Short mmCIF file of C-alpha atoms in Angstrom, two decimals:
data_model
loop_
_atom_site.label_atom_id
_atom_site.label_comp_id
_atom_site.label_asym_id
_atom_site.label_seq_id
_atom_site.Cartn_x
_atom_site.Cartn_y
_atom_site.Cartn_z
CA UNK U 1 16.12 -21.67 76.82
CA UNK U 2 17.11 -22.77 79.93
CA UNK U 3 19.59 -25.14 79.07
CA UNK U 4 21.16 -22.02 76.51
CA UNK U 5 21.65 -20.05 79.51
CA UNK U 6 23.00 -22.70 81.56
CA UNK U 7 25.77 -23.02 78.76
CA UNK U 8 26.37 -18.86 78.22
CA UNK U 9 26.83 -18.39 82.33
CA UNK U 10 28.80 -21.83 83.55
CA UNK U 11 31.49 -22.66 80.57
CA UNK U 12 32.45 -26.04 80.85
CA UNK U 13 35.44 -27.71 79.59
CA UNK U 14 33.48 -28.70 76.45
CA UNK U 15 32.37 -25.61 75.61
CA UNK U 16 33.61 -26.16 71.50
CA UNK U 17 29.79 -27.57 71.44
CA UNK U 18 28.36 -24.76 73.25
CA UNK U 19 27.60 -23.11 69.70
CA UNK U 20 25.80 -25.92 68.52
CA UNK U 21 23.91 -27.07 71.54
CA UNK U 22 23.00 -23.23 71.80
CA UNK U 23 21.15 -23.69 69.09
CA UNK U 24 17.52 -24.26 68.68
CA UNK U 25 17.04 -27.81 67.18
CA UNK U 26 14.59 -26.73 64.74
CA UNK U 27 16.82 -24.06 63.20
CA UNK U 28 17.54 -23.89 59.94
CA UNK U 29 21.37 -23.05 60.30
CA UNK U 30 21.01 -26.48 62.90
CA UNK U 31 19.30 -28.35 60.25
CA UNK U 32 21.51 -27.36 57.57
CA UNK U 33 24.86 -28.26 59.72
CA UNK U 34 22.93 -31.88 60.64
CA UNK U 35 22.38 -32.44 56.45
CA UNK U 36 25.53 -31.48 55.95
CA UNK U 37 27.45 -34.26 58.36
CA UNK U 38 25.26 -36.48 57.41
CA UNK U 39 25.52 -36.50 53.34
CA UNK U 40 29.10 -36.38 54.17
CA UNK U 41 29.63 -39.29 56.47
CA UNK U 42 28.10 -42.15 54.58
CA UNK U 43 29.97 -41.63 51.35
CA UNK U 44 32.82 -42.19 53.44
CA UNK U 45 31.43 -45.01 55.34
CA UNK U 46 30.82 -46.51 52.14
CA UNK U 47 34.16 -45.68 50.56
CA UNK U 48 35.85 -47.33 54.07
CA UNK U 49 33.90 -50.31 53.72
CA UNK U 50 35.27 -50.61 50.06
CA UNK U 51 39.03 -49.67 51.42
CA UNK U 52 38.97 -52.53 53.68
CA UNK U 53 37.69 -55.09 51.14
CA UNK U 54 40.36 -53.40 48.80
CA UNK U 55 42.78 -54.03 51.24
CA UNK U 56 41.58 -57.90 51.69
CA UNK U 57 41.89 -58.86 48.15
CA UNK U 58 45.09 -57.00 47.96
CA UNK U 59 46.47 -59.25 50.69
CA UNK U 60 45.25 -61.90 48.86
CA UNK U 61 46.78 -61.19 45.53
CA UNK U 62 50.42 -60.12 47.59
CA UNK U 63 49.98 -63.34 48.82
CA UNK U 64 50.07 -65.28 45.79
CA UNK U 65 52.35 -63.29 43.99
CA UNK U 66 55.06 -64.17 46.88
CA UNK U 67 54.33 -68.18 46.90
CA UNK U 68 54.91 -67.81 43.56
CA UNK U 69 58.13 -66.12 43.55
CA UNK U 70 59.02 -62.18 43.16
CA UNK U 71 62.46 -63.37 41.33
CA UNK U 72 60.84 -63.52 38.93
CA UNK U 73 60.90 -60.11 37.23
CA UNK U 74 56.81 -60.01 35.73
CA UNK U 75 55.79 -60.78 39.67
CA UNK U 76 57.92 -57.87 40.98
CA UNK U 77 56.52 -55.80 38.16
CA UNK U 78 53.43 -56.95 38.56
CA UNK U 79 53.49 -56.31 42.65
CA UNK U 80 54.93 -53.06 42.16
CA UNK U 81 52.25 -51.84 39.88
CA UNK U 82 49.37 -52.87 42.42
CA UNK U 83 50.97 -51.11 45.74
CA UNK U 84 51.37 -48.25 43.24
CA UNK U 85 47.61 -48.34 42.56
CA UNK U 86 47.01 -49.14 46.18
CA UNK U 87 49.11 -46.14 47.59
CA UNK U 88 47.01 -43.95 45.34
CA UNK U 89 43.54 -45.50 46.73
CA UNK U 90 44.41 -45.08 50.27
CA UNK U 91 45.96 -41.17 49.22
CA UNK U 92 42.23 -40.28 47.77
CA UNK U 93 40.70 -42.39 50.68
CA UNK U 94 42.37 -40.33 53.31
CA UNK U 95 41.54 -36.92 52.03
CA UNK U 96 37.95 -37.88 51.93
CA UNK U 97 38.45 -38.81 55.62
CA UNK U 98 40.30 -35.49 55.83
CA UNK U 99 37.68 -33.16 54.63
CA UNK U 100 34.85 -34.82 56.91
CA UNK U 101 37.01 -34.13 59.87
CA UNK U 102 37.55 -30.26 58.73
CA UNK U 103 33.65 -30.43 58.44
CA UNK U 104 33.37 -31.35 62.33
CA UNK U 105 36.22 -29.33 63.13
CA UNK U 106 34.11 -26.30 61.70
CA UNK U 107 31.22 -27.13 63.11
CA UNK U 108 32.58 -27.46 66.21
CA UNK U 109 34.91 -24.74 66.24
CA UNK U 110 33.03 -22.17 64.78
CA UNK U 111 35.03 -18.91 66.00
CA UNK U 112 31.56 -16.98 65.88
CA UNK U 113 30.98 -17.65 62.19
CA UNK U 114 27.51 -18.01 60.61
CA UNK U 115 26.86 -21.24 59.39
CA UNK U 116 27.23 -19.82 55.63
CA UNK U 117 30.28 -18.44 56.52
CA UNK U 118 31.40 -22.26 58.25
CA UNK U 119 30.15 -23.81 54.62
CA UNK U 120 32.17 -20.74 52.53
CA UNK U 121 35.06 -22.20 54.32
CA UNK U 122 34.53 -25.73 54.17
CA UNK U 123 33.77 -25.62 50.56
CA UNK U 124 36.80 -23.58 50.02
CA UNK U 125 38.29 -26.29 51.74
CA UNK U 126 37.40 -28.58 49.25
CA UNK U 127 37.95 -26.80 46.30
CA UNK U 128 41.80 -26.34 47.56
CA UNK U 129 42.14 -30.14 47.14
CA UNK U 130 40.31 -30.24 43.80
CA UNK U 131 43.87 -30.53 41.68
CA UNK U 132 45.44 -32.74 44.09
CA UNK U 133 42.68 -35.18 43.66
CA UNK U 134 41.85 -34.83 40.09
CA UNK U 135 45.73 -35.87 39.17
CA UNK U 136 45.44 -38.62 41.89
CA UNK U 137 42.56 -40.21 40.17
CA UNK U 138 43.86 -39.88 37.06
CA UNK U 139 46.93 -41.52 37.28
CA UNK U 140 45.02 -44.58 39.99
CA UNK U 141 43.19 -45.34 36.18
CA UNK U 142 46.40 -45.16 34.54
CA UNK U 143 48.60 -47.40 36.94
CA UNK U 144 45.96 -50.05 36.97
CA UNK U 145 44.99 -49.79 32.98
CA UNK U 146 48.94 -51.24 32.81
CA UNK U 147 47.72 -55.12 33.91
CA UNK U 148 44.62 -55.01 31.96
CA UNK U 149 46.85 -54.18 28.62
CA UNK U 150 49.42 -56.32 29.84
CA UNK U 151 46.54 -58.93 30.02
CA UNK U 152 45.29 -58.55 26.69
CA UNK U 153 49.25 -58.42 25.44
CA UNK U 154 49.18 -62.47 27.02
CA UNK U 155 45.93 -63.45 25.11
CA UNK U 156 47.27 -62.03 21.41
CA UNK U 157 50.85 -63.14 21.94
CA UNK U 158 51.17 -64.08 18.56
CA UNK U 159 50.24 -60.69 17.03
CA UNK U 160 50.98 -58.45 19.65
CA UNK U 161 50.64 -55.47 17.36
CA UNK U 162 46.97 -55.45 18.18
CA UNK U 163 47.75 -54.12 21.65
CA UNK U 164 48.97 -50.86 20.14
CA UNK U 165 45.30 -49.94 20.09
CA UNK U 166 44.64 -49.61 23.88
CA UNK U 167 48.54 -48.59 24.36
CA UNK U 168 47.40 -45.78 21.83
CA UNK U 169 44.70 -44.32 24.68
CA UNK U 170 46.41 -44.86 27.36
CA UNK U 171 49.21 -42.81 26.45
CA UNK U 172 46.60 -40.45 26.01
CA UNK U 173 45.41 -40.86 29.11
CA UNK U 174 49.03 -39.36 30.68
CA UNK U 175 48.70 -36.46 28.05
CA UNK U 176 45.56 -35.58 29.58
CA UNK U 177 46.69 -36.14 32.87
CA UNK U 178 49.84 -34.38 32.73
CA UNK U 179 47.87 -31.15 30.71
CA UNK U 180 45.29 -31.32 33.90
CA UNK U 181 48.19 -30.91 36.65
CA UNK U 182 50.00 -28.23 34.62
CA UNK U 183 46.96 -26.16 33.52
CA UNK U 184 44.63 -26.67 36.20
CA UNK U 185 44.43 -24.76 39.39
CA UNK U 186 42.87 -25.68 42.29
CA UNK U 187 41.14 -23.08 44.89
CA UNK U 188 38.63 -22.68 42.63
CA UNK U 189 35.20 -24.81 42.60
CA UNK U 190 34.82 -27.06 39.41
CA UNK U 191 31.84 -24.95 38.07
CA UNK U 192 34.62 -22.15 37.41
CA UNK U 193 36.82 -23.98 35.69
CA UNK U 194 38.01 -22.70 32.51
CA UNK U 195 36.97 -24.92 29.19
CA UNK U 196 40.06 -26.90 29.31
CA UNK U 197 39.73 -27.85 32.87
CA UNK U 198 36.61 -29.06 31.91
CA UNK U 199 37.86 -31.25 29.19
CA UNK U 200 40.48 -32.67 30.94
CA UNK U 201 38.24 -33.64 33.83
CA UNK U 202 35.56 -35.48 31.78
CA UNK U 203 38.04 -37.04 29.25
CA UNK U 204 39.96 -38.88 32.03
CA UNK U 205 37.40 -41.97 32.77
CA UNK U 206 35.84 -41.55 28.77
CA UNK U 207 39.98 -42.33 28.02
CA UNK U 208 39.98 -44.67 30.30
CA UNK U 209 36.28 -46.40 28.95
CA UNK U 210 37.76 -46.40 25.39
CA UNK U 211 41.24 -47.89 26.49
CA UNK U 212 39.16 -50.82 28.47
CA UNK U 213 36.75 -50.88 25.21
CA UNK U 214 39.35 -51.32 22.89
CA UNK U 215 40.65 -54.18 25.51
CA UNK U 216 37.26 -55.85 25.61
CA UNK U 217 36.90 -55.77 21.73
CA UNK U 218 40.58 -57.54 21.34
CA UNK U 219 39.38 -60.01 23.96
CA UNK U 220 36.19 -60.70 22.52
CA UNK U 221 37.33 -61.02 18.94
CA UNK U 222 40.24 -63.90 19.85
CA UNK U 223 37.54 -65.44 22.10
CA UNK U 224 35.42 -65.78 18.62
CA UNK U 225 38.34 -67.27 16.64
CA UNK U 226 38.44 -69.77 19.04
CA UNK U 227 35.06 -69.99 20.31
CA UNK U 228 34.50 -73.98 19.69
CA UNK U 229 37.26 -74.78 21.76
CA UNK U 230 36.37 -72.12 24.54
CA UNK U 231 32.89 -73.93 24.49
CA UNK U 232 34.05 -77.21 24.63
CA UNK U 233 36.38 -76.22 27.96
CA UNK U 234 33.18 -73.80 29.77
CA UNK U 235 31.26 -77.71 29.19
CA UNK U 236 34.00 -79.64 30.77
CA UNK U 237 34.59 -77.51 33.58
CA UNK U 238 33.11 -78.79 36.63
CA UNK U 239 33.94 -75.05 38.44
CA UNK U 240 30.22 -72.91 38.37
CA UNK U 241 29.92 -71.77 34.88
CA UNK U 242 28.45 -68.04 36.09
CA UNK U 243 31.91 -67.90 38.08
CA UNK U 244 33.64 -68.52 35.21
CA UNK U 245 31.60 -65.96 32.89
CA UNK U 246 32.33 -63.50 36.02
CA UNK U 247 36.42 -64.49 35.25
CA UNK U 248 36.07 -63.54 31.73
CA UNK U 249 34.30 -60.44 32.17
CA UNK U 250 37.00 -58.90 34.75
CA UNK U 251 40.06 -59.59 32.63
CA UNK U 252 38.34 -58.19 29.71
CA UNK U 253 37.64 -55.03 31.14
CA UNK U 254 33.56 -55.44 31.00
CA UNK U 255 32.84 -54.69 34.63
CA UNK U 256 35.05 -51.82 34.66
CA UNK U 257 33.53 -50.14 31.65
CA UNK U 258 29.91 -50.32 33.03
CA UNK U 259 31.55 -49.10 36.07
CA UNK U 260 33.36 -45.93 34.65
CA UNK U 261 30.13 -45.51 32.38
CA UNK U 262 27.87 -45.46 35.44
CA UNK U 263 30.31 -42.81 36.97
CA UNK U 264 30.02 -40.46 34.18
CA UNK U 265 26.45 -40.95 34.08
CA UNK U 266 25.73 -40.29 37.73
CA UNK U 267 28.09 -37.49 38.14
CA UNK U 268 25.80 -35.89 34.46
CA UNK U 269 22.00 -36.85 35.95
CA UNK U 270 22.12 -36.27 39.43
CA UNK U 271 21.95 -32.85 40.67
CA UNK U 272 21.56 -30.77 43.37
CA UNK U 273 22.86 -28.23 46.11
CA UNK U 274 25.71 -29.28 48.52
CA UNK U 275 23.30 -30.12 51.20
CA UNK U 276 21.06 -32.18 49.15
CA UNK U 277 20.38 -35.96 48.35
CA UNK U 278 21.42 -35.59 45.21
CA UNK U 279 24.78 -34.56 46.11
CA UNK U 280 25.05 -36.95 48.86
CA UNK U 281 24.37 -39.81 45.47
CA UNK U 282 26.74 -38.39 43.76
CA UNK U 283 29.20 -38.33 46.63
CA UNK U 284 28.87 -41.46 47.59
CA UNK U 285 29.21 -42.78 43.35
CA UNK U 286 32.24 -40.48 43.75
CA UNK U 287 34.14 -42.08 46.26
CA UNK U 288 33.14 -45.68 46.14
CA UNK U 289 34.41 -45.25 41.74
CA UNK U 290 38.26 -44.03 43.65
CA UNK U 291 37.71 -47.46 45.42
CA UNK U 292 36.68 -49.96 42.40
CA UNK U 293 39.21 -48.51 39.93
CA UNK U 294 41.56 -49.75 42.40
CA UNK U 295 40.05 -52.81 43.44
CA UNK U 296 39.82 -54.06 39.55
CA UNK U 297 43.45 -54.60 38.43
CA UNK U 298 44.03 -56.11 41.95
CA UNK U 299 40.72 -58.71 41.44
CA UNK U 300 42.30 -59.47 38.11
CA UNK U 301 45.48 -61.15 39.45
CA UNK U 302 43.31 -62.76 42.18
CA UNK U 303 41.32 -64.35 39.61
CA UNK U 304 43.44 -65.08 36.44
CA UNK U 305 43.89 -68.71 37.63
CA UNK U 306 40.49 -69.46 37.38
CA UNK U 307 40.15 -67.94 33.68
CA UNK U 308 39.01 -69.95 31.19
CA UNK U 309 42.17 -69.34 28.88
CA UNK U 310 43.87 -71.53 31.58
CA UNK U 311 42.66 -74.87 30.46
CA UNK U 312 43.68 -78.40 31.17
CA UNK U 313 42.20 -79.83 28.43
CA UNK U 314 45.30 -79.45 26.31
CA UNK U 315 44.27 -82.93 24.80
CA UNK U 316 41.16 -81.79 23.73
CA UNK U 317 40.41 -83.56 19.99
CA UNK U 318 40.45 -79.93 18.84
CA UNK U 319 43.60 -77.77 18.27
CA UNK U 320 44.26 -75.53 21.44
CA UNK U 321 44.70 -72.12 20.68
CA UNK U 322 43.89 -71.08 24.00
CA UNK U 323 46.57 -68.49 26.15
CA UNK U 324 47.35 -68.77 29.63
CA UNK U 325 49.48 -67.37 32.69
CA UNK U 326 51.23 -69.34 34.67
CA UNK U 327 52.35 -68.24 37.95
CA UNK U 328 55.35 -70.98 39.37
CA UNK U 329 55.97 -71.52 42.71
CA UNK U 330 59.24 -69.80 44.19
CA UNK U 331 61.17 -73.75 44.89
CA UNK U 332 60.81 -74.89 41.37
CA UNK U 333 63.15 -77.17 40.32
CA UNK U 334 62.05 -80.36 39.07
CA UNK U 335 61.98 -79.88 35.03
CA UNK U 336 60.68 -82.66 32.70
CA UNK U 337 62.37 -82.30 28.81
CA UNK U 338 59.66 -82.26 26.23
CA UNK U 339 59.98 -83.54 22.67
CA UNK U 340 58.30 -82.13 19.73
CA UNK U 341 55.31 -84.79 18.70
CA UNK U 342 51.56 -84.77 18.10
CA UNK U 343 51.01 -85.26 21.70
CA UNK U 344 53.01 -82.42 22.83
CA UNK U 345 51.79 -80.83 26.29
CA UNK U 346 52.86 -78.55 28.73
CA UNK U 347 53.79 -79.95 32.12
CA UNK U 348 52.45 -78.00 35.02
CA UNK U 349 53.47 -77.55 38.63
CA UNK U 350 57.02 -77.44 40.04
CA UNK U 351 59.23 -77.87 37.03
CA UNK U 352 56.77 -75.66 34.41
CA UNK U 353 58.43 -77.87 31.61
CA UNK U 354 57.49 -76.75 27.73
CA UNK U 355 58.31 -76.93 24.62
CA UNK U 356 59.83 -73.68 22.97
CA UNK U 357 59.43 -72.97 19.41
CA UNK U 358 61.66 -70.32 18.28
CA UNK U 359 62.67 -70.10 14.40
CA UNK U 360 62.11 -73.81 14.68
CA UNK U 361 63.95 -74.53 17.57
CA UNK U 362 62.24 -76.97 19.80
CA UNK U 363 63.79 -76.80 22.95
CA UNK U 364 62.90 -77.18 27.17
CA UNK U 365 63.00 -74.51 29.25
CA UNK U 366 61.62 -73.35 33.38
CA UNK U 367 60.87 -69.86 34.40
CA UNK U 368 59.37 -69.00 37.33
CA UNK U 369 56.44 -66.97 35.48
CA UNK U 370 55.35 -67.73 32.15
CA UNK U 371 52.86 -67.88 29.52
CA UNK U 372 51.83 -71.02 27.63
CA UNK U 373 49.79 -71.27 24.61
CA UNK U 374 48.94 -74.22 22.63
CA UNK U 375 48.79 -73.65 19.54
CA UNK U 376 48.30 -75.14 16.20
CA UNK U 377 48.49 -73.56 13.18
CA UNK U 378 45.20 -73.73 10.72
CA UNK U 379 45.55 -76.93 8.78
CA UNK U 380 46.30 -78.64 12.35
CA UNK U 381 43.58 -76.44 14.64
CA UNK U 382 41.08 -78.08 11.24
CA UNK U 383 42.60 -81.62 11.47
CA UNK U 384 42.98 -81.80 15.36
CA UNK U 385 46.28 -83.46 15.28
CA UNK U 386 48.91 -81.24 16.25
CA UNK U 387 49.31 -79.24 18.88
CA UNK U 388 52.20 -76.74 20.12
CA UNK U 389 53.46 -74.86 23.26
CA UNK U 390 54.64 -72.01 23.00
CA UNK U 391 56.33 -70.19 25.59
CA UNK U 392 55.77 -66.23 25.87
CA UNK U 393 57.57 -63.56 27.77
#
C-alpha cells in the first residue's frame, strides 16, 4: 500500500506504469493483463525464430539462383515468385509484431480504462486486421503453390496435361481468395462472420491440401512407373538415404500437406477463451503455419539438386526415364555437340550440352536453365539399350 501511495503523491517521469504497478499483484484484472502478454509473446517469439530461419534459407536459395544466372528467364521467374512469397511472410510477420505492441501500449497506457474495457479494445484491434490478414495468407499459399506445380510440370514433361489437375484448384484457390477480400469485412470477430465468410476462411488451406494432394498423387504415380530405376539410383547413392527420402517428400508436397492438415486440425480441437492455453496453442500453430507456408517453396529450390530425379547414373543398364532440373552457372560457355547413339548422355557443368529431340530432329543446344530427361521409349526402357535426352522448357 505503501508503495501505491508513493506512486499517487510523487509522479515520476514513468508514470505510464503507475496503473499497473498500482495494482495489487494478486488481482485478477493484474493476472488477467500478465496471461494475456504472455500467451501473446511466445507465438511471436516462435513465429520470429521461424522468420529468421525463413530468411536464412531464402538467402541461401537467392544465392544459388544468382551463381546460376538470372538471364535466364525460369531463374528470374523463379526469384521473383519467392520474394513475392517472402514479402507476404514478413507483411503477416509484422502485424503479429504489431498487435503485441498495441497490447503493451494498452496496458501501459490505459487512459483509466478497466482492464475489460483495455481487452474490448485490443480485441477490436485485432478483429480490424482480420481481412487484411485473411487475403495475405491466402494469396502467401497461392504464390508459393506456383513452384510446387511448376515442379510437378518438370517431372511429367512428356504429358503435361496431367498438371491441369492441381492448376484446376489452384485457380480455385484465387476464386476463393478474391470472393474473401470482396465479401468479407473486417471489424468484426470471426465468430460473427456471415456463412460465406466462413467458407471462404476454411476452404483456403483445404484448397490448398487438395492442390498439394493432387501434386503428391502425380508425383507418386510417375515415381511407380519408374520405380526399378528410382531404386536402383536410392542404392547407388552414397548421399544418406533418409536425406534423400526427406528430398522427395518436399518437392512432392508431403510435408506441406501434413502441415496444412495439422493447421486445420488444431485451429478445429483446441479451444478456449482469449486468455487461455488453448488459445495461446492455437496462436502459436497460427503464426508459426504463416511461417512454413513460406518457408516450403523456398526449401524446395534449396533442395532440388539433391532430388533423386537428378541422377548420374544415366548409364544405368536400365532405360532412364528419370526428370531433372538443371540450374547452369551464369559463365557457361564451353558446349560439347552430342550425336544421337545408344550411348547418348547429357553432359553436365559449364557447357549443359544435350541432345534435342524435336519431330525427330536431333540436334545440340546450351541454356542457362534447363530440364533433362532421359528417356526411352517402352521397347528400349524393356531392352535397356537406348536411351534419350530430352531437353524441356
Amino acid at each position: 500500500m505503501a508503495a501505491t501511495q508513493r506512486i499517487e503523491t510523487h509522479p515520476h517521469p514513468s508514470s505510464v506504469y503507475a496503473p499497473i504497478v498500482a495494482m495489487a499483484l494478486d488481482d485478477a484484472e493484474m493476472h488477467r493483463a500478465g496471461l494475456a502478454f504472455l500467451y501473446r509473446i511466445v507465438p511471436v517469439l516462435v513465429a520470429t525464430i521461424l522468420y529468421g530461419i525463413y530468411i536464412a534459407i531464402l538467402c541461401v536459395a537467392t544465392r544459388g539462383l544468382w551463381q546460376r544466372g538470372l538471364r535466364a528467364r525460369p531463374n528470374a521467374v523463379i526469384l521473383i515468385v519467392l520474394y513475392v512469397v517472402s514479402c507476404l511472410s514478413t507483411a503477416l510477420w509484422a502485424l503479429e509484431v504489431a498487435q503485441l505492441i498495441g497490447l503493451v501500449d494498452l496496458l501501459l497506457s490505459p487512459d483509466g480504462l478497466s482492464t475489460n474495457a483495455l481487452f474490448n479494445r485490443f480485441y477490436d484491434l485485432i478483429a480490424r486486421e482480420t481481412k487484411v490478414t485473411g487475403v495475405l495468407f491466402e494469396s502467401q499459399m497461392i504464390a508459393g503453390d506456383i513452384l510446387v506445380i511448376w515442379r510437378v510440370g518438370a517431372i511429367w514433361f512428356e504429358k503435361k496435361i496431367v498438371v491441369l489437375l492441381p492448376l484446376f484448384w489452384w485457380v480455385l484457390m484465387i476464386v476463393n481468395m478474391l470472393i474473401h477480400s470482396a465479401r468479407c469485412q473486417s471489424g468484426v470477430a470471426t465468430t460473427n462472420y456471415g456463412e460465406l465468410c466462413k467458407v471462404t476462411d476454411v476452404a483456403a488451406p483445404v484448397l490448398s491440401i487438395v492442390t498439394n494432394i493432387s501434386v503428391m498423387l502425380l508425383v507418386l504415380w510417375k515415381a511407380w512407373e519408374i520405380r526399378d530405376t528410382l531404386l536402383d539410383v536410392l542404392h547407388r547413392r552414397k548421399t544418406n538415404k533418409i536425406f534423400t527420402l526427406f528430398v522427395l517428400m518436399v518437392e512432392s508436397g508431403t510435408l506441406y500437406v501434413v502441415m496444412l492438415i495439422t493447421d486445420l486440425l488444431v485451429t478445429s480441437i483446441v479451444t478456449g477463451g482469449n486468455e487461455t492455453v488453448g488459445r495461446m496453442v492455437d496462436c502459436i500453430w497460427g503464426y508459426a503455419a504463416v511461417q512454413l507456408v513460406g518457408i516450403y517453396p523456398t526449401l524446395l529450390i534449396v533442395v532440388l539438386r539433391e532430388s533423386v530425379w537428378n541422377s548420374d547414373y544415366a548409364d544405368s543398364t536400365q532405360g532412364l526415364a528419370i526428370s531433372t532440373v538443371q540450374f547452369a552457372s551464369h559463365n557457361a560457355t564451353a558446349v560439347r555437340s552430342t550425336t544421337q547413339s545408344p550411348e547418348s548422355h547429357v553432359e553436365r557443368g559449364k557447357g549443359n550440352s544435350y541432345e534435342h529431340v524435336s519431330g525427330g530432329a536431333t540436334g545440340s543446344r546450351s541454356r542457362d536453365l534447363h530440364e533433362v530427361v532421359h528417356l526411352g521409349d517402352e521397347e528400349s526402357q524393356l531392352s535397356g539399350k537406348k536411351k534419350l535426352g530430352v531437353a524441356l522448357y
